[in-house]
mmCIF file of N, CA and C in Angstrom:
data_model
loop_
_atom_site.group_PDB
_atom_site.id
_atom_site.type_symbol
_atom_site.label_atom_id
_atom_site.label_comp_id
_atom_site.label_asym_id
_atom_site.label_seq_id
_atom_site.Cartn_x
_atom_site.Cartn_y
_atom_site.Cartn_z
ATOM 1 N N UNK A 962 0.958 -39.496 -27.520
ATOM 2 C CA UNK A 962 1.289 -40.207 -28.730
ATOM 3 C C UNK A 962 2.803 -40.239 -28.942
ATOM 4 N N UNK A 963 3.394 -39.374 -28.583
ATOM 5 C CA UNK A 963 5.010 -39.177 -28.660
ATOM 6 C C UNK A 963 5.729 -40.240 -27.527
ATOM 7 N N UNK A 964 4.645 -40.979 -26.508
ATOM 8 C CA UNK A 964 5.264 -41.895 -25.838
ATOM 9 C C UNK A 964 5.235 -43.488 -26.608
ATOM 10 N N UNK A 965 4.254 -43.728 -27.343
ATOM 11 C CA UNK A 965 4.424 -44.626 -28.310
ATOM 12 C C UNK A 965 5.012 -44.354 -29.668
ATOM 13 N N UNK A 966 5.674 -43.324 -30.029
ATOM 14 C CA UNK A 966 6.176 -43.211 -31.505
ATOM 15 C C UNK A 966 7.702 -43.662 -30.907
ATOM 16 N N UNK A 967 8.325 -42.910 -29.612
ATOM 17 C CA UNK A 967 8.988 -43.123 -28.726
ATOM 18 C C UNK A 967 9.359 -44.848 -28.855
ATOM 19 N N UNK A 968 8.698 -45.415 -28.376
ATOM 20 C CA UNK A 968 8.786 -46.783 -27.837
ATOM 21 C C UNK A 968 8.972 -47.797 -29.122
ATOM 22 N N UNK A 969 8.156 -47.774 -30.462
ATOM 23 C CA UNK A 969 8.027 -48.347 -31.105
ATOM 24 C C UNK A 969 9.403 -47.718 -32.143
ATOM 25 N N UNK A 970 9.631 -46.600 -32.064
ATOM 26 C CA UNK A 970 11.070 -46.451 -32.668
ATOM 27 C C UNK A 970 12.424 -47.198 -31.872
ATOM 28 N N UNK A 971 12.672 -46.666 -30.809
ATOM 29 C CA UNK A 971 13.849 -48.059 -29.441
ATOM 30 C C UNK A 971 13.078 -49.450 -29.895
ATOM 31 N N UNK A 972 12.120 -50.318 -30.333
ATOM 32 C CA UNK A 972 11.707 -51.231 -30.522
ATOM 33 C C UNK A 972 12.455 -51.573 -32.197
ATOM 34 N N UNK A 973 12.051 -50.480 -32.643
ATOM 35 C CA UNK A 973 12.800 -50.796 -34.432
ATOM 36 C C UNK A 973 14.076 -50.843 -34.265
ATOM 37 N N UNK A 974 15.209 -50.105 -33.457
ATOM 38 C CA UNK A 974 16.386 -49.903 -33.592
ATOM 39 C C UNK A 974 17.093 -51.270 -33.012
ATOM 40 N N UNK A 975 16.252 -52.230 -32.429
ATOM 41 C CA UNK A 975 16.711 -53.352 -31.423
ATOM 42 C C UNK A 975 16.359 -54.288 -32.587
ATOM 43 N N UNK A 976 15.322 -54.128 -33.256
ATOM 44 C CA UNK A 976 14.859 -54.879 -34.627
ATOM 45 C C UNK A 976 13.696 -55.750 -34.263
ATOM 46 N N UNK A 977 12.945 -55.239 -33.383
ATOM 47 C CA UNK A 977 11.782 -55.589 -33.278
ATOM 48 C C UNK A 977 10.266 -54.890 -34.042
ATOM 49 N N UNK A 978 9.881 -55.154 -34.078
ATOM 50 C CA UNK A 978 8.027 -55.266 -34.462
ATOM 51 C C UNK A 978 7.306 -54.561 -33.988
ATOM 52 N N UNK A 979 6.584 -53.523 -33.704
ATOM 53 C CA UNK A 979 5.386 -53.151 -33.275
ATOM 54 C C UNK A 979 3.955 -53.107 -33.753
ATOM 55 N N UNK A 980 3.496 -54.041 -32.912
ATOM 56 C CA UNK A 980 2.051 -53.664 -33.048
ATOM 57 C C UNK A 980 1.293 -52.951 -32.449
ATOM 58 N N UNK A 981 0.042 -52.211 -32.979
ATOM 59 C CA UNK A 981 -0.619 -51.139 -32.507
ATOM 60 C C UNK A 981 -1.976 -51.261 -32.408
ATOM 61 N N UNK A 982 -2.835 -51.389 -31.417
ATOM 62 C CA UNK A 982 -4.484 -51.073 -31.912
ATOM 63 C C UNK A 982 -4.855 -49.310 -31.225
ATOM 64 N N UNK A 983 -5.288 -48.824 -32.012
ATOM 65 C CA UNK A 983 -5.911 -47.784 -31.685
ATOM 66 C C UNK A 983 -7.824 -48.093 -31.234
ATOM 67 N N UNK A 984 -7.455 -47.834 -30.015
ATOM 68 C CA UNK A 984 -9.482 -48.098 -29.469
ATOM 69 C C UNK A 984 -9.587 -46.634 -29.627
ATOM 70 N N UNK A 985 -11.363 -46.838 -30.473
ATOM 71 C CA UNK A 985 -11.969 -45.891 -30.731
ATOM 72 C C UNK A 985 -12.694 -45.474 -29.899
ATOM 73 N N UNK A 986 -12.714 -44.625 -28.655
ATOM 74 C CA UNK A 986 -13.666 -43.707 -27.501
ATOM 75 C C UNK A 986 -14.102 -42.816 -27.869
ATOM 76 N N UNK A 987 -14.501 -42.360 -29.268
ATOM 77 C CA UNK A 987 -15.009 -41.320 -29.376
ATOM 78 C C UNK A 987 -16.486 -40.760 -28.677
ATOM 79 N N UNK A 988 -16.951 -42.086 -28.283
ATOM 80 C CA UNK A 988 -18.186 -41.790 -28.013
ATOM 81 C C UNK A 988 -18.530 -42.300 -26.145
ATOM 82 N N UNK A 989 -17.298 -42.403 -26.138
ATOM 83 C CA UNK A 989 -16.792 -42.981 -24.723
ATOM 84 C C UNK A 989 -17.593 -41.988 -23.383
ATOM 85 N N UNK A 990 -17.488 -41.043 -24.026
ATOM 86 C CA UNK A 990 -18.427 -39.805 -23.304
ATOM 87 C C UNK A 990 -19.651 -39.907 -22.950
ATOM 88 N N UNK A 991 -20.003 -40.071 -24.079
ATOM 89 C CA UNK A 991 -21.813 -40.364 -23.534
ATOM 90 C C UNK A 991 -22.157 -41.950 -23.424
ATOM 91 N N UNK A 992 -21.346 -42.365 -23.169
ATOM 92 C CA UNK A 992 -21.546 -44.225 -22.688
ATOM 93 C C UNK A 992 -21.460 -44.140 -21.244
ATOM 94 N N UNK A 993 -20.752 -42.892 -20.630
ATOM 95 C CA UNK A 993 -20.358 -43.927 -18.963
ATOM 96 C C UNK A 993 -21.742 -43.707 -17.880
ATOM 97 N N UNK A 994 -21.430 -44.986 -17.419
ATOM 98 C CA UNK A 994 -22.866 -45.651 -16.350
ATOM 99 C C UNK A 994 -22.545 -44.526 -15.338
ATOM 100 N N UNK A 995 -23.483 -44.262 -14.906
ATOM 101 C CA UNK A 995 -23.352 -43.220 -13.875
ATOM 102 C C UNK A 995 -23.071 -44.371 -12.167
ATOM 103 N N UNK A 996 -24.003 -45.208 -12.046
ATOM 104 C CA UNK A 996 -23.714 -45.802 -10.626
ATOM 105 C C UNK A 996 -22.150 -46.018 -11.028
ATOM 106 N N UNK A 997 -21.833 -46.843 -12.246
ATOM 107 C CA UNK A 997 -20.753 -47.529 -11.773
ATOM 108 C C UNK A 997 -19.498 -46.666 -12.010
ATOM 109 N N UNK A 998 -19.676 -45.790 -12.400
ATOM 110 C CA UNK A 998 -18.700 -44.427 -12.479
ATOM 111 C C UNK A 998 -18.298 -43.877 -10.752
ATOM 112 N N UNK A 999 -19.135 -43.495 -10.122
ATOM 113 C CA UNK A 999 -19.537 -43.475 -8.709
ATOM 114 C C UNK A 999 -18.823 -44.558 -7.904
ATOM 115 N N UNK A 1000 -19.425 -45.900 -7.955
ATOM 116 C CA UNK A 1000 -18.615 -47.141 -7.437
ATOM 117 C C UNK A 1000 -17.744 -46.944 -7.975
ATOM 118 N N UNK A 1001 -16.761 -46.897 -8.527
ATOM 119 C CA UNK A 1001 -15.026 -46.535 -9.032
ATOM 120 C C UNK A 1001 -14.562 -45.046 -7.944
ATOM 121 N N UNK A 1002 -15.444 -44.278 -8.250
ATOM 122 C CA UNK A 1002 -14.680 -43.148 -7.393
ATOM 123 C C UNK A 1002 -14.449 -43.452 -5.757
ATOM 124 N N UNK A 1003 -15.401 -44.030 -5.136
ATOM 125 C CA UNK A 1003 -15.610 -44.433 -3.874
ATOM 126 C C UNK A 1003 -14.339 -45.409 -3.740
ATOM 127 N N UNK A 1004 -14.467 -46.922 -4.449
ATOM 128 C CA UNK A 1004 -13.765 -47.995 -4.158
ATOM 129 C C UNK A 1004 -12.157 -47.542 -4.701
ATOM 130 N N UNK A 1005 -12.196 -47.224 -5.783
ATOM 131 C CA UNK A 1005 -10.747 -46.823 -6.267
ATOM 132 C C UNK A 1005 -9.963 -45.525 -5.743
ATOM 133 N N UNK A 1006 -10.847 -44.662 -5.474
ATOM 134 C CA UNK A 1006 -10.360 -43.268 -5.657
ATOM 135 C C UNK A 1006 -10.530 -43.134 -3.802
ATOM 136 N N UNK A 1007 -11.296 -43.282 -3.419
ATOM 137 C CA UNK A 1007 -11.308 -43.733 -1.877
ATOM 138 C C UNK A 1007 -12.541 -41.683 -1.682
ATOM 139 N N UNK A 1008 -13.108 -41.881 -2.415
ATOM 140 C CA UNK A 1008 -14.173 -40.543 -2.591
ATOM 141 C C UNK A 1008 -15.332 -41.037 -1.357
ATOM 142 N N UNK A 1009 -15.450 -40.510 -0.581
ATOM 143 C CA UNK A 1009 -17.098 -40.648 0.267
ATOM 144 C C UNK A 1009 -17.729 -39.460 0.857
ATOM 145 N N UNK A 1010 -18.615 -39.292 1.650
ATOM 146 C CA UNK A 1010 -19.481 -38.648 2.312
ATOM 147 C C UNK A 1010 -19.596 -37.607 1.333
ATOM 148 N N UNK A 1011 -19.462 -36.212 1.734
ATOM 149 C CA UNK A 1011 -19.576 -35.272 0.948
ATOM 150 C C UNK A 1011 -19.252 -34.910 -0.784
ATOM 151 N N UNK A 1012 -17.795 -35.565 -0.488
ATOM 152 C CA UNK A 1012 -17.291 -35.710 -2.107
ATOM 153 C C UNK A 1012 -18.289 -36.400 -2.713
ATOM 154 N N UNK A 1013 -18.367 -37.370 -2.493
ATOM 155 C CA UNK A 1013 -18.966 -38.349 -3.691
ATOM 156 C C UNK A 1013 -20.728 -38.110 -3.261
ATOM 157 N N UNK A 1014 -20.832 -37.222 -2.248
ATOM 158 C CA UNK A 1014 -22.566 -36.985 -2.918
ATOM 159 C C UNK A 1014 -22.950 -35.035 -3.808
ATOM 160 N N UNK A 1015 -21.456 -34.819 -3.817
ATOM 161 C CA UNK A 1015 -21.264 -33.736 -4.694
ATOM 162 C C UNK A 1015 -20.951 -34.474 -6.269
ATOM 163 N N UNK A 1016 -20.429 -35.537 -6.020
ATOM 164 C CA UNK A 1016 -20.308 -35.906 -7.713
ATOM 165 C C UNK A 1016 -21.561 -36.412 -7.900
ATOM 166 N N UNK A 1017 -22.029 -37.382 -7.107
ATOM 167 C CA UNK A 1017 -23.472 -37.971 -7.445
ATOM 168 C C UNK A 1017 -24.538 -36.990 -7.837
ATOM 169 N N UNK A 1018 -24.571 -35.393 -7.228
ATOM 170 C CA UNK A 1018 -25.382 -34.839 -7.942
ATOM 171 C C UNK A 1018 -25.004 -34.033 -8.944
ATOM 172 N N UNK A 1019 -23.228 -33.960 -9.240
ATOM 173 C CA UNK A 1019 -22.806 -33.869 -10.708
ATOM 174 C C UNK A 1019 -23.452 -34.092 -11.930
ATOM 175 N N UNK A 1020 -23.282 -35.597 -11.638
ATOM 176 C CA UNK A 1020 -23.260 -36.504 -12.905
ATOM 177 C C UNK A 1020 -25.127 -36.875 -12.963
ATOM 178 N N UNK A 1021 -26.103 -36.941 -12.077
ATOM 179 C CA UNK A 1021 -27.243 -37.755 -11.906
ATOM 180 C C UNK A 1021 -28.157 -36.563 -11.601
ATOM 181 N N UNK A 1022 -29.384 -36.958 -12.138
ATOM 182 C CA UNK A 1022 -30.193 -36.402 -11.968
ATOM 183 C C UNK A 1022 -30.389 -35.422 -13.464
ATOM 184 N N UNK A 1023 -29.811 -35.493 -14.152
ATOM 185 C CA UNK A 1023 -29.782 -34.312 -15.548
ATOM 186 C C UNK A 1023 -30.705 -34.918 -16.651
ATOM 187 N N UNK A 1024 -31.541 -34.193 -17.015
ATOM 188 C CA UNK A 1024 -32.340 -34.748 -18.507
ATOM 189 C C UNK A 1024 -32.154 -33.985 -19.594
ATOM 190 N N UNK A 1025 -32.589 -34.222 -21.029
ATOM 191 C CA UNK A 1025 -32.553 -33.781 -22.125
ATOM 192 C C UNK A 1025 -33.714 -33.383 -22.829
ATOM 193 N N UNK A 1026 -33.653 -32.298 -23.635
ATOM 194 C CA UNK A 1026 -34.891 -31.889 -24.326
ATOM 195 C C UNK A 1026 -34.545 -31.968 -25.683
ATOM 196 N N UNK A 1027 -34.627 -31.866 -26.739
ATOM 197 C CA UNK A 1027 -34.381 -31.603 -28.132
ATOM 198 C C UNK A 1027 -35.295 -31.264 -28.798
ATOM 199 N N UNK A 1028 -34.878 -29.737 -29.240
ATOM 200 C CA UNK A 1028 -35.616 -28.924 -30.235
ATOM 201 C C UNK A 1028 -35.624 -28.948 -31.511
ATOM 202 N N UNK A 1029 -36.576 -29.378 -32.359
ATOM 203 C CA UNK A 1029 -36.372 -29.162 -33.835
ATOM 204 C C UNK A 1029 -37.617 -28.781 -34.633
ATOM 205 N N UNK A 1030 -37.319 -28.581 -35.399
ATOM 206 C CA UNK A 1030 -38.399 -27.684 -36.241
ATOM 207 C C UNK A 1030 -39.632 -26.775 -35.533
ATOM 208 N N UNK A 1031 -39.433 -26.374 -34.665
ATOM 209 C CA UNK A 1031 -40.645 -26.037 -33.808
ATOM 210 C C UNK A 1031 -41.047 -26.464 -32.636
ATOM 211 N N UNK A 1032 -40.793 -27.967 -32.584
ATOM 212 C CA UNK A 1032 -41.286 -29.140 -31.901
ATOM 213 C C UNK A 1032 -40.181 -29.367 -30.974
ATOM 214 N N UNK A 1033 -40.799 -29.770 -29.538
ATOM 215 C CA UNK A 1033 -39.952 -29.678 -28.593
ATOM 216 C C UNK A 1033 -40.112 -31.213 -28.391
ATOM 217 N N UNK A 1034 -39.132 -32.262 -27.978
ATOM 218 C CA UNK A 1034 -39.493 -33.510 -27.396
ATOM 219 C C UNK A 1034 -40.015 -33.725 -26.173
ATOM 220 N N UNK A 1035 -40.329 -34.916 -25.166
ATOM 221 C CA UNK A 1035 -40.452 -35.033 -24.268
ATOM 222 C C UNK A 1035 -39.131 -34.642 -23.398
ATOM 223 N N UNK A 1036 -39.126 -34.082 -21.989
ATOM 224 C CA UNK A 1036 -38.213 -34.575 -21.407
ATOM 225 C C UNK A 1036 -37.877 -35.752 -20.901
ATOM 226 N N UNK A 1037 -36.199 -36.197 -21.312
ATOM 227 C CA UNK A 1037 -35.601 -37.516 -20.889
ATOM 228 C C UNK A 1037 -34.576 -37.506 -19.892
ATOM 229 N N UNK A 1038 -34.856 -38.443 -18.901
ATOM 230 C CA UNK A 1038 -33.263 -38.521 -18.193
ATOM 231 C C UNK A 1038 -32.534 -39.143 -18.872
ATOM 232 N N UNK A 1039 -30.853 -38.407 -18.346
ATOM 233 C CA UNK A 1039 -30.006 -38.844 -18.947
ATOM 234 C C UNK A 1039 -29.460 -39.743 -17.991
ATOM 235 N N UNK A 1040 -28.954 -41.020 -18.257
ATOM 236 C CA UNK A 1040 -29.024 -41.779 -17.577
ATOM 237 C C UNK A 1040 -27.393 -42.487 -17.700
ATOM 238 N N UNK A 1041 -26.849 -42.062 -19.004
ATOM 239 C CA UNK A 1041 -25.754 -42.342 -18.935
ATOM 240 C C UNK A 1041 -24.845 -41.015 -19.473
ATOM 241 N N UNK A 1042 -23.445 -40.799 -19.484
ATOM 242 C CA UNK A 1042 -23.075 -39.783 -20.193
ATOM 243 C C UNK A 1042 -22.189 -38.538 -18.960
ATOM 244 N N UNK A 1043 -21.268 -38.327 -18.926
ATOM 245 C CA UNK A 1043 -21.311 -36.972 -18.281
ATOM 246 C C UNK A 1043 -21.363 -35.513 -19.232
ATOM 247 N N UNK A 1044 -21.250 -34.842 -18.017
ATOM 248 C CA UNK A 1044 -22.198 -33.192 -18.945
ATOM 249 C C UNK A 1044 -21.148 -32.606 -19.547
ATOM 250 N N UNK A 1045 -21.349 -32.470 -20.462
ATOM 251 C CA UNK A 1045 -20.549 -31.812 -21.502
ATOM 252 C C UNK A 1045 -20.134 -29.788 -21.469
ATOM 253 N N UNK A 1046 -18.947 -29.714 -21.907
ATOM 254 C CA UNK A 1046 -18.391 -28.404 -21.557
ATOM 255 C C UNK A 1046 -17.447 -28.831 -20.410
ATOM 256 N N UNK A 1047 -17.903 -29.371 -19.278
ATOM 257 C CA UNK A 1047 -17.655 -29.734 -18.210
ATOM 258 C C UNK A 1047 -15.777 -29.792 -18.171
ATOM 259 N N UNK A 1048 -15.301 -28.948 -17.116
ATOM 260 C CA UNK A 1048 -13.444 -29.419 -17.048
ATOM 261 C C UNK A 1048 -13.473 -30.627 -16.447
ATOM 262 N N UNK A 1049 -14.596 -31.281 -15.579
ATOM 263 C CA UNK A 1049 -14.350 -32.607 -15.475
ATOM 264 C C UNK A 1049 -14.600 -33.844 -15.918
ATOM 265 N N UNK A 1050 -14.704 -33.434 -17.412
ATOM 266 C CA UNK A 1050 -15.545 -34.349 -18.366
ATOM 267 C C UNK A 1050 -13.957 -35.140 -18.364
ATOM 268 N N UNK A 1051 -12.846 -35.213 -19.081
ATOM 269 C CA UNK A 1051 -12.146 -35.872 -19.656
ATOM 270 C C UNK A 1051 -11.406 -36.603 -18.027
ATOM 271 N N UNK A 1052 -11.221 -35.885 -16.992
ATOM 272 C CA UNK A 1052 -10.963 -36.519 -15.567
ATOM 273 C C UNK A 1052 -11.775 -37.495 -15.520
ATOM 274 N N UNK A 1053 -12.943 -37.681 -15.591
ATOM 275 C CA UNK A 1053 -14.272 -38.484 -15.214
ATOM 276 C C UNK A 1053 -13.966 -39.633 -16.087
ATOM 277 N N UNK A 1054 -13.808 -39.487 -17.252
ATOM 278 C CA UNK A 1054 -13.538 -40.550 -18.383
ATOM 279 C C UNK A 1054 -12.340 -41.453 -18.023
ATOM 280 N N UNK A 1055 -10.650 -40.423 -17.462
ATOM 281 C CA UNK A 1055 -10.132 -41.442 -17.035
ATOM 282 C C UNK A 1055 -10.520 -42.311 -15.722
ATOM 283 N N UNK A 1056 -11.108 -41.342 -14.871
ATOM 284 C CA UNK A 1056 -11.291 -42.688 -13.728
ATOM 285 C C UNK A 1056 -12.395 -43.729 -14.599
ATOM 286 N N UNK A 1057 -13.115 -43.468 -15.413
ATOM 287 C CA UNK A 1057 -14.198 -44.443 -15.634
ATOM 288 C C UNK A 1057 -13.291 -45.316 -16.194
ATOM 289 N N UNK A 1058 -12.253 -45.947 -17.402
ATOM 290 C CA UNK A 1058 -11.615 -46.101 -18.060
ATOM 291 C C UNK A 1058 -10.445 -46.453 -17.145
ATOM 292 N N UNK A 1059 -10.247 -46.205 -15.634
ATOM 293 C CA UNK A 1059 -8.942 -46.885 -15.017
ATOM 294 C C UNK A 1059 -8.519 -47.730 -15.389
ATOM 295 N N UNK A 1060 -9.292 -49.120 -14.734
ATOM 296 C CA UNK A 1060 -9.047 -50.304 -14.721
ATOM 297 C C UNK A 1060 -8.740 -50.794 -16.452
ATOM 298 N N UNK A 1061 -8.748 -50.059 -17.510
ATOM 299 C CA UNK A 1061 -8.331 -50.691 -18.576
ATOM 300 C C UNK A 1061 -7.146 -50.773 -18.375
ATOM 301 N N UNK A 1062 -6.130 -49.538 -17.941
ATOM 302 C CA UNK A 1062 -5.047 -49.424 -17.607
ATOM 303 C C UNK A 1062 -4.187 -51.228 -16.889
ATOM 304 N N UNK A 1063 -5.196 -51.269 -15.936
ATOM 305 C CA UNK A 1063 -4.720 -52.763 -14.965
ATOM 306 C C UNK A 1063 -4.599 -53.703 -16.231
ATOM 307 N N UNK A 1064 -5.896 -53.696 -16.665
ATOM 308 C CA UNK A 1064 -6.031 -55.968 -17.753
ATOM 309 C C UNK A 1064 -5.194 -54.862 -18.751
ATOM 310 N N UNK A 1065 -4.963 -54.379 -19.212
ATOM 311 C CA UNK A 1065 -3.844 -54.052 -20.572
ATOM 312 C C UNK A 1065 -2.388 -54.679 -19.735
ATOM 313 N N UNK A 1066 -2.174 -54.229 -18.807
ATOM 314 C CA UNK A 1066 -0.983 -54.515 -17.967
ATOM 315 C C UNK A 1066 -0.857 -55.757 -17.687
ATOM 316 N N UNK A 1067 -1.604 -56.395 -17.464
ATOM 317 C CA UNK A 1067 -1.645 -58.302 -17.155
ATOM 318 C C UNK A 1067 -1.628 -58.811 -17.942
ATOM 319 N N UNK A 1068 -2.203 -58.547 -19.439
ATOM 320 C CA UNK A 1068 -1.995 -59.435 -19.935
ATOM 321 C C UNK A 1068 -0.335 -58.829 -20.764
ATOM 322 N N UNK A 1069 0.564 -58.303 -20.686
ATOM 323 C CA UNK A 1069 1.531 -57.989 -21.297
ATOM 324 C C UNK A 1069 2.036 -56.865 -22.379
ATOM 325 N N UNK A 1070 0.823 -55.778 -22.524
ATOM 326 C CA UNK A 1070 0.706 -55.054 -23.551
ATOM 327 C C UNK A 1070 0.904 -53.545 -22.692
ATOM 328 N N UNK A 1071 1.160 -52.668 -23.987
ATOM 329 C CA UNK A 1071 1.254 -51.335 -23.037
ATOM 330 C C UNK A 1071 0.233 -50.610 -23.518
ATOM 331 N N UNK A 1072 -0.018 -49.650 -23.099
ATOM 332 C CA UNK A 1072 -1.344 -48.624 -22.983
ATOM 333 C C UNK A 1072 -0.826 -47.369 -22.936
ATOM 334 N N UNK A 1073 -1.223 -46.728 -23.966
ATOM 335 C CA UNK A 1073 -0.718 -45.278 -23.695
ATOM 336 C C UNK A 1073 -2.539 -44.395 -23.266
ATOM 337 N N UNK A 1074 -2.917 -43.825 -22.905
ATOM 338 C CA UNK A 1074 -4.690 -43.072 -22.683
ATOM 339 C C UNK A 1074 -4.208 -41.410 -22.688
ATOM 340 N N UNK A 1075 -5.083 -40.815 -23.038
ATOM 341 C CA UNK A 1075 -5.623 -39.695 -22.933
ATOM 342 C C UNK A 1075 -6.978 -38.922 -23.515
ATOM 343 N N UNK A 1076 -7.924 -38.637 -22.184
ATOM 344 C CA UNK A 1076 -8.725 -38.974 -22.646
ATOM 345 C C UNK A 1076 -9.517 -39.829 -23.284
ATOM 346 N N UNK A 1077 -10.086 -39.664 -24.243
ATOM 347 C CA UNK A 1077 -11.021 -40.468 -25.563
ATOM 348 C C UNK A 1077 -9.697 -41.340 -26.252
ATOM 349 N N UNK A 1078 -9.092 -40.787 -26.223
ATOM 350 C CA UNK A 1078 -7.763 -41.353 -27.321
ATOM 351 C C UNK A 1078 -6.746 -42.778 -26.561
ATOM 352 N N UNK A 1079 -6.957 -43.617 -27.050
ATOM 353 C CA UNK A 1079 -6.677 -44.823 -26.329
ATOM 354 C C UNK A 1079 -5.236 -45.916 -27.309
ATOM 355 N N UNK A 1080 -4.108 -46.072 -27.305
ATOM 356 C CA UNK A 1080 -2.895 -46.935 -28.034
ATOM 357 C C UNK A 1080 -2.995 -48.100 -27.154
ATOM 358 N N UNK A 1081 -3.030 -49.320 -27.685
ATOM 359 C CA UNK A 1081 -2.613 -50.442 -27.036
ATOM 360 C C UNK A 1081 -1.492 -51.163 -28.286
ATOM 361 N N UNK A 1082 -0.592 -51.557 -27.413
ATOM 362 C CA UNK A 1082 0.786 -51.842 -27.864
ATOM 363 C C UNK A 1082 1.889 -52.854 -27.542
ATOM 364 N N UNK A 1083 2.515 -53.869 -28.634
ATOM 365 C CA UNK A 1083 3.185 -54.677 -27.831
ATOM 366 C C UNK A 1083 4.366 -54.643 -29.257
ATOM 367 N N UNK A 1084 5.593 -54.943 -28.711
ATOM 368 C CA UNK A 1084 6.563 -55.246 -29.453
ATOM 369 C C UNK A 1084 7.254 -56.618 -29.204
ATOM 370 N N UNK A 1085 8.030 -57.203 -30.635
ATOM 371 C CA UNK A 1085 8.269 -58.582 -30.365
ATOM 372 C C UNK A 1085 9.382 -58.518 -31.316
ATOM 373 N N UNK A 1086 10.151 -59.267 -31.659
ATOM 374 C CA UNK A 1086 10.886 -59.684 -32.898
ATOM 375 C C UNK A 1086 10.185 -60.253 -33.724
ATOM 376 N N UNK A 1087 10.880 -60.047 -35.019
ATOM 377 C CA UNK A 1087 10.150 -60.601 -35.810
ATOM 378 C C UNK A 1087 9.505 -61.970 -36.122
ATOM 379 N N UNK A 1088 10.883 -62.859 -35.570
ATOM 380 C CA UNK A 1088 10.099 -64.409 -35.838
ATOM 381 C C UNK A 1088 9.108 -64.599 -34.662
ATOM 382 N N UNK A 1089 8.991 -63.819 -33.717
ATOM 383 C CA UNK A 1089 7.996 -63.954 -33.150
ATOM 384 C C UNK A 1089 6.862 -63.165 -32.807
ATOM 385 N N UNK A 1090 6.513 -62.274 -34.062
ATOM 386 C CA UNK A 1090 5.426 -61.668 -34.706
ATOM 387 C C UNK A 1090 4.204 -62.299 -34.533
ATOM 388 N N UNK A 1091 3.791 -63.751 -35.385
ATOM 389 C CA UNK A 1091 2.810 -64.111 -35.556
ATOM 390 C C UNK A 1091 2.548 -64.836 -33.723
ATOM 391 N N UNK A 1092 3.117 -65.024 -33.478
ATOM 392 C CA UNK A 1092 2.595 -65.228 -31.863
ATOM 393 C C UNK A 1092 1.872 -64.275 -30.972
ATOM 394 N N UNK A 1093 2.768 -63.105 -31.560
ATOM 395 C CA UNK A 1093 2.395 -61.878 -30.723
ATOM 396 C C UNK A 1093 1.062 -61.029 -31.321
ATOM 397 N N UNK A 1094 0.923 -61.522 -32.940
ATOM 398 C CA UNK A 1094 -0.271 -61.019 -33.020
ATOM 399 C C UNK A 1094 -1.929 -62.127 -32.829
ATOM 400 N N UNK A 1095 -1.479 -63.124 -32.749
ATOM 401 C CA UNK A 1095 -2.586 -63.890 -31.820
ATOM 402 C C UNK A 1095 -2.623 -63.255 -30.553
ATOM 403 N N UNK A 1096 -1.461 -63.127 -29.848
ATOM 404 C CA UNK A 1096 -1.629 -62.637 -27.896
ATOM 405 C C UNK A 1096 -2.411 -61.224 -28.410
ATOM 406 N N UNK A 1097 -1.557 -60.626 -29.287
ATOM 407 C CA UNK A 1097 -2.572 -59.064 -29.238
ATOM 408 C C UNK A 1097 -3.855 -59.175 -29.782
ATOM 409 N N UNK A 1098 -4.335 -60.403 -30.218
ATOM 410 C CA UNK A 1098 -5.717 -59.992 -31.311
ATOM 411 C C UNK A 1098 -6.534 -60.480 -30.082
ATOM 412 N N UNK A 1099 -5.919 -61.707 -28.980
ATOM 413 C CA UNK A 1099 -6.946 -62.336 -28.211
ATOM 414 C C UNK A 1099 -7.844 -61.382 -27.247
ATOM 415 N N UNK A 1100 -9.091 -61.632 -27.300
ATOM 416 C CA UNK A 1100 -9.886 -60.777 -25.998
ATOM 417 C C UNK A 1100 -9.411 -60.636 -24.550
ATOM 418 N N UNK A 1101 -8.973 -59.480 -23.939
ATOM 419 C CA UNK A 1101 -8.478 -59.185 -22.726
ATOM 420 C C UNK A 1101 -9.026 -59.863 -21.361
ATOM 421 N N UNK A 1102 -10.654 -60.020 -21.491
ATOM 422 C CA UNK A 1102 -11.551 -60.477 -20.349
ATOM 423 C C UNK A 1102 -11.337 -61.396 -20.101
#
């Protein structure tokens, strides 16, 4: 966060504008696809044979029970999500979450990530504010 308080202050002193969206990942955790988490480590990360059938039985194969009042549920696979506690929970999230890094970059905006915690950011002058907040409001895809 000190790299965007950073940036957007050198942005004020030049007399420019910053805009900011903060993306909310809080729940970014228990969203990621397990294949395509996998396909990223392989294709991006260049992970195979052994590695990546040590992550594959990381992340896959885990189900859930939930206890309450007495009553136990069925067991469920978990089908999306990595395992929690885990030191490679927040690693896992950035490779899942790479490629935001790339389309933030193409289309002209900066990205600060860590973890769950996500800044997207662009500075402009002022008379050319309202331009820049159409480019920042438009959908990335």
């Amino acid at each position: 966060m000190l790299q965007v308080l950073s940036d957007a202050l050198t942005a004020a002193d030049s007399q420019r504008v910053t805009l900011l969206g903060l993306l909310d990942l809080s729940a970014a955790f228990d969203c990621v696809d397990h294949s395509l988490l996998l396909l990223r480590l392989q294709r991006n990360f260049g992970l195979v044979d052994t590695v990546l059938r040590w992550f594959t039985s990381f992340v896959c194969g885990r189900t859930e029970q939930i206890s309450f009042d007495g009553h136990l549920s069925p067991v469920m696979p978990l089908l999306y999500g990595v395992p929690q506690g885990s030191v490679l929970r927040p690693l896992l999230l950035v490779v899942y979450t790479a490629d935001l890094s790339r389309v933030v970059t193409q289309h002209g905006l900066s990205l600060h990530q860590y973890a769950d915690d996500c800044q997207v950011y662009l500075s402009s002058t002022v008379n050319d504010a309202p331009t820049s907040v159409d480019r920042f409001a438009r959908p990335l895809y």
